[in-house]
mmCIF file of C-alpha atoms in Angstrom:
data_model
loop_
_atom_site.group_PDB
_atom_site.id
_atom_site.type_symbol
_atom_site.label_atom_id
_atom_site.label_comp_id
_atom_site.label_asym_id
_atom_site.label_seq_id
_atom_site.Cartn_x
_atom_site.Cartn_y
_atom_site.Cartn_z
ATOM 1 C CA MET A 421 40.999 101.545 210.291
ATOM 2 C CA ASP A 422 41.748 104.193 207.654
ATOM 3 C CA GLU A 423 39.813 104.031 204.405
ATOM 4 C CA PRO A 424 42.885 103.556 202.121
ATOM 5 C CA VAL A 425 44.169 100.730 204.326
ATOM 6 C CA ARG A 426 40.744 99.021 204.372
ATOM 7 C CA THR A 427 40.463 99.360 200.591
ATOM 8 C CA TYR A 428 43.958 97.956 200.084
ATOM 9 C CA ILE A 429 43.334 94.943 202.347
ATOM 10 C CA TYR A 430 39.972 94.293 200.692
ATOM 11 C CA HIS A 431 41.350 94.266 197.139
ATOM 12 C CA VAL A 432 44.347 92.129 198.119
ATOM 13 C CA ALA A 433 42.018 89.562 199.694
ATOM 14 C CA MET A 434 39.759 89.614 196.636
ATOM 15 C CA LEU A 435 42.688 89.132 194.262
ATOM 16 C CA VAL A 436 44.029 86.215 196.320
ATOM 17 C CA PHE A 437 40.656 84.449 196.604
ATOM 18 C CA SER A 438 39.718 85.011 192.966
ATOM 19 C CA SER A 439 43.149 83.724 191.845
ATOM 20 C CA LEU A 440 42.659 80.557 193.891
ATOM 21 C CA GLY A 441 39.168 80.190 192.417
ATOM 22 C CA ILE A 442 40.570 80.477 188.896
ATOM 23 C CA LEU A 443 43.264 77.871 189.507
ATOM 24 C CA ILE A 444 41.119 75.303 191.332
ATOM 25 C CA ASN A 445 38.136 75.519 188.963
ATOM 26 C CA LEU A 446 40.401 75.434 185.899
ATOM 27 C CA ALA A 447 42.075 72.329 187.330
ATOM 28 C CA THR A 448 38.631 70.753 187.834
ATOM 29 C CA VAL A 449 37.575 71.548 184.264
ATOM 30 C CA CYS A 450 40.821 70.150 182.816
ATOM 31 C CA ALA A 451 40.635 67.050 185.023
ATOM 32 C CA ILE A 452 37.121 66.205 183.843
ATOM 33 C CA LEU A 453 38.025 66.806 180.199
ATOM 34 C CA LEU A 454 41.317 64.886 180.208
ATOM 35 C CA ASN A 455 40.585 62.038 182.643
ATOM 36 C CA SER A 456 38.455 59.165 181.381
ATOM 37 C CA ALA A 457 37.485 58.178 184.939
ATOM 38 C CA LEU A 458 35.920 61.614 185.466
ATOM 39 C CA ARG A 459 34.585 62.107 181.936
ATOM 40 C CA ARG A 460 31.220 60.502 182.637
ATOM 41 C CA GLU A 461 27.620 61.590 182.307
ATOM 42 C CA GLN A 462 27.106 62.049 186.051
ATOM 43 C CA HIS A 463 29.817 64.732 186.032
ATOM 44 C CA ILE A 464 28.423 66.832 183.159
ATOM 45 C CA PHE A 465 26.671 69.341 185.405
ATOM 46 C CA THR A 466 29.667 69.317 187.758
ATOM 47 C CA PHE A 467 31.780 70.369 184.770
ATOM 48 C CA SER A 468 29.288 73.157 184.010
ATOM 49 C CA LEU A 469 29.408 74.276 187.649
ATOM 50 C CA ALA A 470 33.224 74.434 187.667
ATOM 51 C CA LEU A 471 33.324 76.263 184.329
ATOM 52 C CA ALA A 472 30.796 78.850 185.544
ATOM 53 C CA ASP A 473 32.727 79.394 188.797
ATOM 54 C CA PHE A 474 35.878 79.798 186.710
ATOM 55 C CA ALA A 475 34.220 82.511 184.585
ATOM 56 C CA SER A 476 32.983 84.334 187.697
ATOM 57 C CA ALA A 477 36.427 84.153 189.306
ATOM 58 C CA VAL A 478 38.065 85.578 186.165
ATOM 59 C CA ALA A 479 35.584 88.465 186.076
ATOM 60 C CA MET A 480 36.107 89.095 189.794
ATOM 61 C CA PHE A 481 39.888 89.116 189.373
ATOM 62 C CA ILE A 482 39.721 91.606 186.482
ATOM 63 C CA THR A 483 37.309 93.863 188.387
ATOM 64 C CA ASN A 484 39.494 94.044 191.495
ATOM 65 C CA LEU A 485 42.636 94.493 189.436
ATOM 66 C CA ASN A 486 40.895 97.402 187.729
ATOM 67 C CA ASP A 487 39.746 98.931 191.061
ATOM 68 C CA PHE A 488 43.020 98.338 192.897
ATOM 69 C CA PRO A 489 44.488 101.613 194.276
ATOM 70 C CA GLU A 490 46.932 103.185 191.821
ATOM 71 C CA SER A 491 46.621 100.245 189.442
ATOM 72 C CA PRO A 492 47.986 100.852 185.918
ATOM 73 C CA PHE A 493 45.449 98.311 184.617
ATOM 74 C CA GLN A 494 42.290 100.216 183.668
ATOM 75 C CA ILE A 495 39.217 99.173 181.668
ATOM 76 C CA GLU A 496 37.329 101.935 179.897
ATOM 77 C CA GLU A 497 33.991 100.102 179.932
ATOM 78 C CA PRO A 498 33.815 97.683 182.919
ATOM 79 C CA SER A 499 30.092 96.917 182.528
ATOM 80 C CA TRP A 500 30.818 93.828 180.425
ATOM 81 C CA ILE A 501 32.928 92.464 183.308
ATOM 82 C CA VAL A 502 29.950 92.839 185.654
ATOM 83 C CA CYS A 503 27.819 91.108 183.036
ATOM 84 C CA LEU A 504 30.332 88.252 182.729
ATOM 85 C CA PHE A 505 30.454 87.856 186.498
ATOM 86 C CA THR A 506 26.663 87.755 186.855
ATOM 87 C CA THR A 507 26.345 85.369 183.914
ATOM 88 C CA GLY A 508 28.811 82.974 185.543
ATOM 89 C CA LEU A 509 26.943 83.279 188.830
ATOM 90 C CA VAL A 510 23.543 82.473 187.318
ATOM 91 C CA ILE A 511 24.915 79.533 185.310
ATOM 92 C CA SER A 512 26.626 78.222 188.460
ATOM 93 C CA ILE A 513 23.365 78.402 190.404
ATOM 94 C CA LEU A 514 21.404 76.799 187.552
ATOM 95 C CA SER A 515 24.014 74.020 187.300
ATOM 96 C CA THR A 516 23.619 73.350 191.019
ATOM 97 C CA LEU A 517 19.850 73.236 190.530
ATOM 98 C CA ALA A 518 20.288 70.898 187.548
ATOM 99 C CA ILE A 519 22.374 68.520 189.692
ATOM 100 C CA ALA A 520 19.566 68.417 192.259
ATOM 101 C CA PHE A 521 16.935 67.753 189.571
ATOM 102 C CA GLU A 522 19.146 65.069 188.031
ATOM 103 C CA ARG A 523 19.513 63.226 191.347
ATOM 104 C CA LEU A 524 15.809 63.560 192.068
ATOM 105 C CA ILE A 525 14.795 62.171 188.667
ATOM 106 C CA ILE A 526 17.267 59.294 188.856
ATOM 107 C CA LEU A 527 16.132 58.303 192.327
ATOM 108 C CA ARG A 528 12.380 58.764 191.990
ATOM 109 C CA ILE A 529 11.649 58.064 188.298
ATOM 110 C CA ASP A 530 14.514 56.281 186.561
ATOM 111 C CA ALA A 531 14.852 53.803 189.429
ATOM 112 C CA LEU A 532 11.196 52.803 189.043
ATOM 113 C CA GLY A 533 10.775 52.758 185.279
ATOM 114 C CA SER A 534 12.504 50.824 182.545
ATOM 115 C CA ARG A 535 13.223 53.881 180.359
ATOM 116 C CA ARG A 536 15.924 56.279 181.450
ATOM 117 C CA ILE A 537 15.081 59.966 181.421
ATOM 118 C CA VAL A 538 18.526 61.253 182.431
ATOM 119 C CA THR A 539 21.096 60.440 179.753
ATOM 120 C CA GLY A 540 24.446 61.893 178.832
ATOM 121 C CA ARG A 541 23.192 63.480 175.613
ATOM 122 C CA ARG A 542 20.253 65.121 177.344
ATOM 123 C CA SER A 543 22.485 66.448 180.101
ATOM 124 C CA VAL A 544 24.874 67.913 177.534
ATOM 125 C CA ALA A 545 21.900 69.437 175.676
ATOM 126 C CA VAL A 546 20.637 71.079 178.880
ATOM 127 C CA CYS A 547 24.099 72.493 179.597
ATOM 128 C CA MET A 548 24.400 73.856 176.056
ATOM 129 C CA VAL A 549 20.982 75.525 176.298
ATOM 130 C CA ILE A 550 21.943 77.144 179.601
ATOM 131 C CA TRP A 551 25.312 78.319 178.274
ATOM 132 C CA ILE A 552 23.730 79.777 175.126
ATOM 133 C CA ILE A 553 20.566 81.402 176.489
ATOM 134 C CA VAL A 554 21.881 82.967 179.715
ATOM 135 C CA PRO A 555 24.888 84.837 178.196
ATOM 136 C CA ALA A 556 22.762 85.843 175.179
ATOM 137 C CA ILE A 557 20.140 87.490 177.405
ATOM 138 C CA TYR A 558 22.625 89.302 179.622
ATOM 139 C CA PHE A 559 24.895 90.613 176.878
ATOM 140 C CA PHE A 560 21.996 91.430 174.538
ATOM 141 C CA LEU A 561 20.348 93.653 177.156
ATOM 142 C CA LEU A 562 23.720 95.172 178.021
ATOM 143 C CA GLY A 563 24.204 96.261 174.436
ATOM 144 C CA PHE A 564 20.672 97.450 173.621
ATOM 145 C CA ASN A 565 18.974 98.560 176.851
ATOM 146 C CA ALA A 566 21.019 99.760 179.809
ATOM 147 C CA ALA A 567 18.001 100.247 182.097
ATOM 148 C CA LEU A 568 16.722 96.691 181.606
ATOM 149 C CA SER A 569 20.277 95.402 181.947
ATOM 150 C CA ASP A 570 20.599 97.077 185.367
ATOM 151 C CA ILE A 571 17.285 95.557 186.478
ATOM 152 C CA LEU A 572 18.495 92.133 185.341
ATOM 153 C CA LEU A 573 21.938 92.461 186.921
ATOM 154 C CA TYR A 574 21.098 94.051 190.247
ATOM 155 C CA PHE A 575 17.555 92.911 191.021
ATOM 156 C CA ILE A 576 16.386 89.918 188.960
ATOM 157 C CA SER A 577 19.661 87.973 189.227
ATOM 158 C CA PRO A 578 19.788 88.046 193.067
ATOM 159 C CA CYS A 579 16.121 86.979 193.133
ATOM 160 C CA ILE A 580 16.904 84.128 190.720
ATOM 161 C CA THR A 581 19.796 83.088 192.954
ATOM 162 C CA ILE A 582 17.723 82.991 196.134
ATOM 163 C CA ALA A 583 14.786 81.225 194.439
ATOM 164 C CA SER A 584 17.059 78.624 192.802
ATOM 165 C CA LEU A 585 18.813 77.855 196.074
ATOM 166 C CA PHE A 586 15.440 77.482 197.808
ATOM 167 C CA ILE A 587 14.165 75.076 195.117
ATOM 168 C CA THR A 588 17.448 73.149 195.251
ATOM 169 C CA ALA A 589 17.121 72.756 199.016
ATOM 170 C CA ILE A 590 13.578 71.378 198.572
ATOM 171 C CA CYS A 591 14.858 68.882 195.987
ATOM 172 C CA TYR A 592 17.522 67.618 198.353
ATOM 173 C CA ILE A 593 14.983 67.255 201.159
ATOM 174 C CA LEU A 594 12.845 65.071 198.875
ATOM 175 C CA ILE A 595 15.907 63.068 197.821
ATOM 176 C CA TYR A 596 16.943 62.554 201.424
ATOM 177 C CA LYS A 597 13.474 61.260 202.356
ATOM 178 C CA LYS A 598 13.555 58.822 199.458
ATOM 179 C CA ILE A 599 17.020 57.532 200.382
ATOM 180 C CA ALA A 600 15.984 57.190 204.031
ATOM 181 C CA MET A 601 12.944 55.178 202.934
ATOM 182 C CA ILE A 602 15.115 52.906 200.793
ATOM 183 C CA SER A 603 17.565 52.397 203.661
ATOM 184 C CA GLU A 604 14.770 51.437 206.043
ATOM 185 C CA ASN A 605 13.324 48.868 203.606
ATOM 186 C CA VAL A 606 16.639 47.204 202.797
ATOM 187 C CA GLY A 607 16.667 43.525 203.738
ATOM 188 C CA LEU A 608 19.510 41.386 204.940
ATOM 189 C CA ASN A 609 20.249 40.083 201.433
ATOM 190 C CA ASP A 610 20.067 43.440 199.689
ATOM 191 C CA ALA A 611 23.766 44.261 199.987
ATOM 192 C CA ALA A 612 23.962 45.878 196.549
ATOM 193 C CA LEU A 613 20.937 48.048 197.244
ATOM 194 C CA GLU A 614 22.389 49.071 200.597
ATOM 195 C CA ARG A 615 25.704 50.067 199.010
ATOM 196 C CA ARG A 616 23.821 52.044 196.380
ATOM 197 C CA ALA A 617 21.804 53.837 199.056
ATOM 198 C CA LYS A 618 24.952 54.713 200.996
ATOM 199 C CA ASN A 619 26.649 55.983 197.849
ATOM 200 C CA SER A 620 23.605 58.073 196.942
ATOM 201 C CA LYS A 621 23.508 59.489 200.467
ATOM 202 C CA LYS A 622 27.184 60.450 200.220
ATOM 203 C CA ILE A 623 26.616 62.218 196.901
ATOM 204 C CA LEU A 624 23.550 63.880 198.389
ATOM 205 C CA VAL A 625 25.520 65.213 201.366
ATOM 206 C CA THR A 626 28.275 66.449 199.021
ATOM 207 C CA PHE A 627 26.026 68.612 196.889
ATOM 208 C CA ALA A 628 23.941 69.603 199.910
ATOM 209 C CA LEU A 629 27.166 71.060 201.314
ATOM 210 C CA VAL A 630 27.669 72.882 198.018
ATOM 211 C CA VAL A 631 24.161 74.353 198.310
ATOM 212 C CA ALA A 632 24.677 75.268 201.965
ATOM 213 C CA SER A 633 28.022 76.962 201.321
ATOM 214 C CA THR A 634 26.625 78.771 198.279
ATOM 215 C CA SER A 635 23.631 79.987 200.283
ATOM 216 C CA ALA A 636 25.832 81.167 203.162
ATOM 217 C CA CYS A 637 28.214 82.955 200.807
ATOM 218 C CA TRP A 638 25.582 84.554 198.585
ATOM 219 C CA ILE A 639 22.788 85.603 200.950
ATOM 220 C CA ILE A 640 24.553 88.803 202.090
ATOM 221 C CA MET A 641 25.478 89.899 198.574
ATOM 222 C CA CYS A 642 21.990 89.200 197.205
ATOM 223 C CA CYS A 643 20.387 91.249 199.976
ATOM 224 C CA VAL A 644 22.905 94.079 199.473
ATOM 225 C CA LEU A 645 22.219 94.237 195.729
ATOM 226 C CA VAL A 646 18.436 94.215 196.142
ATOM 227 C CA VAL A 647 18.445 96.857 198.909
ATOM 228 C CA GLU A 648 20.892 99.030 196.997
ATOM 229 C CA TYR A 649 18.845 98.838 193.798
ATOM 230 C CA LEU A 650 15.484 99.503 195.471
ATOM 231 C CA SER A 651 16.861 102.440 197.461
ATOM 232 C CA PHE A 652 18.195 104.001 194.273
ATOM 233 C CA ILE A 653 14.998 103.399 192.250
ATOM 234 C CA TYR A 654 12.433 104.522 194.813
ATOM 235 C CA TYR A 655 14.377 107.050 196.900
ATOM 236 C CA GLN A 656 17.142 108.132 194.494
ATOM 237 C CA LEU A 657 19.515 107.356 197.347
ATOM 238 C CA GLU A 658 22.953 105.773 197.052
ATOM 239 C CA LEU A 659 23.865 103.917 200.233
ATOM 240 C CA GLU A 660 27.397 105.143 200.958
ATOM 241 C CA THR A 661 27.447 104.712 204.718
ATOM 242 C CA LEU A 662 30.454 102.932 206.190
ATOM 243 C CA TRP A 663 28.528 99.988 207.644
ATOM 244 C CA PHE A 664 26.803 99.314 204.311
ATOM 245 C CA ARG A 665 30.076 99.424 202.383
ATOM 246 C CA VAL A 666 31.700 97.098 204.913
ATOM 247 C CA LEU A 667 28.719 94.733 204.573
ATOM 248 C CA ALA A 668 29.037 94.851 200.784
ATOM 249 C CA ASP A 669 32.777 94.108 201.051
ATOM 250 C CA ILE A 670 32.058 91.121 203.305
ATOM 251 C CA GLY A 671 29.512 89.859 200.783
ATOM 252 C CA ASN A 672 32.027 90.173 197.939
ATOM 253 C CA VAL A 673 34.708 88.311 199.903
ATOM 254 C CA LEU A 674 32.265 85.498 200.720
ATOM 255 C CA VAL A 675 31.293 85.263 197.048
ATOM 256 C CA SER A 676 34.952 84.900 196.050
ATOM 257 C CA ILE A 677 35.415 82.221 198.741
ATOM 258 C CA ASN A 678 32.400 80.348 197.370
ATOM 259 C CA GLY A 679 34.250 79.856 194.072
ATOM 260 C CA ILE A 680 36.921 78.001 196.053
ATOM 261 C CA LEU A 681 34.617 75.987 198.307
ATOM 262 C CA ASN A 682 32.582 74.355 195.512
ATOM 263 C CA PRO A 683 35.478 72.474 193.826
ATOM 264 C CA VAL A 684 37.172 71.726 197.160
ATOM 265 C CA ILE A 685 34.002 70.066 198.497
ATOM 266 C CA ILE A 686 33.618 68.055 195.293
ATOM 267 C CA TRP A 687 37.256 66.905 195.259
ATOM 268 C CA LEU A 688 37.293 65.914 198.916
ATOM 269 C CA ARG A 689 33.829 64.338 199.184
ATOM 270 C CA LEU A 690 33.312 62.391 195.939
ATOM 271 C CA THR A 691 35.245 59.128 195.894
ATOM 272 C CA VAL A 692 36.142 59.173 192.197
ATOM 273 C CA PHE A 693 37.541 62.704 192.401
ATOM 274 C CA ARG A 694 39.434 61.925 195.598
ATOM 275 C CA THR A 695 40.883 58.771 194.021
ATOM 276 C CA GLN A 696 42.100 60.696 190.988
ATOM 277 C CA LEU A 697 43.586 63.381 193.219
ATOM 278 C CA ARG A 698 45.458 60.730 195.218
ATOM 279 C CA THR A 699 46.630 59.116 191.981
ATOM 280 C CA CYS A 700 47.970 62.438 190.724
ATOM 281 C CA PHE A 701 49.924 62.968 193.942
ATOM 282 C CA GLU A 702 51.310 59.424 193.763
ATOM 283 C CA ARG A 703 52.371 59.922 190.149
ATOM 284 C CA LEU A 704 54.006 63.218 191.042
ATOM 285 C CA ARG A 705 55.808 61.610 193.996
ATOM 286 C CA CYS A 706 56.976 58.678 191.858
ATOM 287 C CA ARG A 707 58.156 61.038 189.137
ATOM 288 C CA LYS A 708 60.149 63.091 191.631
ATOM 289 C CA ALA A 709 61.614 59.926 193.137
ATOM 290 C CA HIS A 710 62.526 58.638 189.661
ATOM 291 C CA GLU A 711 64.160 61.943 188.746
ATOM 292 C CA SER A 712 66.052 61.915 192.040
ATOM 293 C CA GLN A 713 67.270 58.362 191.454
ATOM 294 C CA SER A 714 68.243 59.205 187.878
ATOM 295 C CA SER A 715 70.232 62.249 188.974
ATOM 296 C CA SER A 716 71.922 60.204 191.724
ATOM 297 C CA ARG A 717 72.784 57.466 189.230
ATOM 298 C CA VAL A 718 74.226 59.972 186.794
ATOM 299 C CA THR A 719 76.286 61.559 189.555
ATOM 300 C CA LEU A 720 77.533 58.149 190.725
ATOM 301 C CA ASP A 721 78.457 57.095 187.193
ATOM 302 C CA SER A 722 80.310 60.319 186.510
ATOM 303 C CA THR A 723 82.165 59.984 189.816
ATOM 304 C CA THR A 724 83.163 56.386 188.978
ATOM 305 C CA VAL A 725 84.457 57.361 185.570
ATOM 306 C CA THR A 726 86.421 60.238 187.012
ATOM 307 C CA THR A 727 88.041 58.294 189.852
ATOM 308 C CA ASN A 728 88.800 55.148 187.832
ATOM 309 C CA PRO A 729 89.160 55.900 184.130
ATOM 310 C CA SER A 730 90.263 52.354 183.270
ATOM 311 C CA ALA A 731 87.215 50.731 184.833
ATOM 312 C CA GLY A 732 85.223 50.800 181.624
ATOM 313 C CA SER A 733 87.985 49.251 179.544
ATOM 314 C CA THR A 734 88.618 46.569 182.194
ATOM 315 C CA ILE A 735 84.978 45.532 182.108
ATOM 316 C CA ASN A 736 84.986 45.389 178.344
ATOM 317 C CA ILE A 737 88.121 43.269 178.293
ATOM 318 C CA THR A 738 86.725 40.898 180.868
ATOM 319 C CA MET A 739 83.494 40.417 178.905
ATOM 320 C CA ASP A 740 85.464 39.816 175.719
ATOM 321 C CA ASP A 741 87.564 37.182 177.474
ATOM 322 C CA ILE A 742 84.438 35.438 178.739
ATOM 323 C CA LYS A 743 82.951 35.392 175.234
ATOM 324 C CA ALA A 744 86.219 34.101 173.788
ATOM 325 C CA ASN A 745 86.388 31.273 176.295
#
């Protein structure tokens, strides 16, 4: 395949996937903010995850629009876009890790003690700290020290991603063992506890799928960034071979797909999200049916008036006669 054709196909795919990521994650953010059934403390970190994926998708869309062949849209200083993308990535990974810690604490500590450690206010505080500290570090280094910013963007961030995903996987293994233990010890009369264990297992599988998809989508890109950075630092060598560029393109495409998979898994797996999605479709269907009936009624009424202009006066006279009698 010729290089211009490969570049064109790559950027088209990236624009399509990043656009879908923007739309789906924005819909998730708006749904959680505007829907009382979703605006609960257990969805705070899910909101942070969707918002971070939205920011990454926006940065990815702008980058590929800027690099598109013969594109009139050009950014003079694209480094801030790379910084925005990496910031969204790190916050997304940290939000996924926070969800795992939250489930682990609820299952192993809050379930045993009388005092709750995980509360809505504390979850919001953790999200605010993450959203303040992470962008501050990335954009501060970008503005004051380009060398340290490159180390953070291209070496430390991939290492943080891999380490966070590894810790998250360990948390879910511990959670799964605890849920399995609870399920084994459930008696015949513990119906409520059994339902709670099944619900916890379903939530566990949902976010385990998020971690698995994130790991599968990010492992290639993290390795590419680390290898590319180390080869440039130690050997002053830029890897421009065709196979490495194709591997980097595959990693970028998988990263853009990951921004779509996270909200899709959440919407399809979690019962409350799936219920709200079904409700939205039912409301939309009812609204379309109502509009169709209204238009049909208006058409029928206009046809009746046109074909029989005296019908209205006849009805009025009849009603007046009835009242008079």
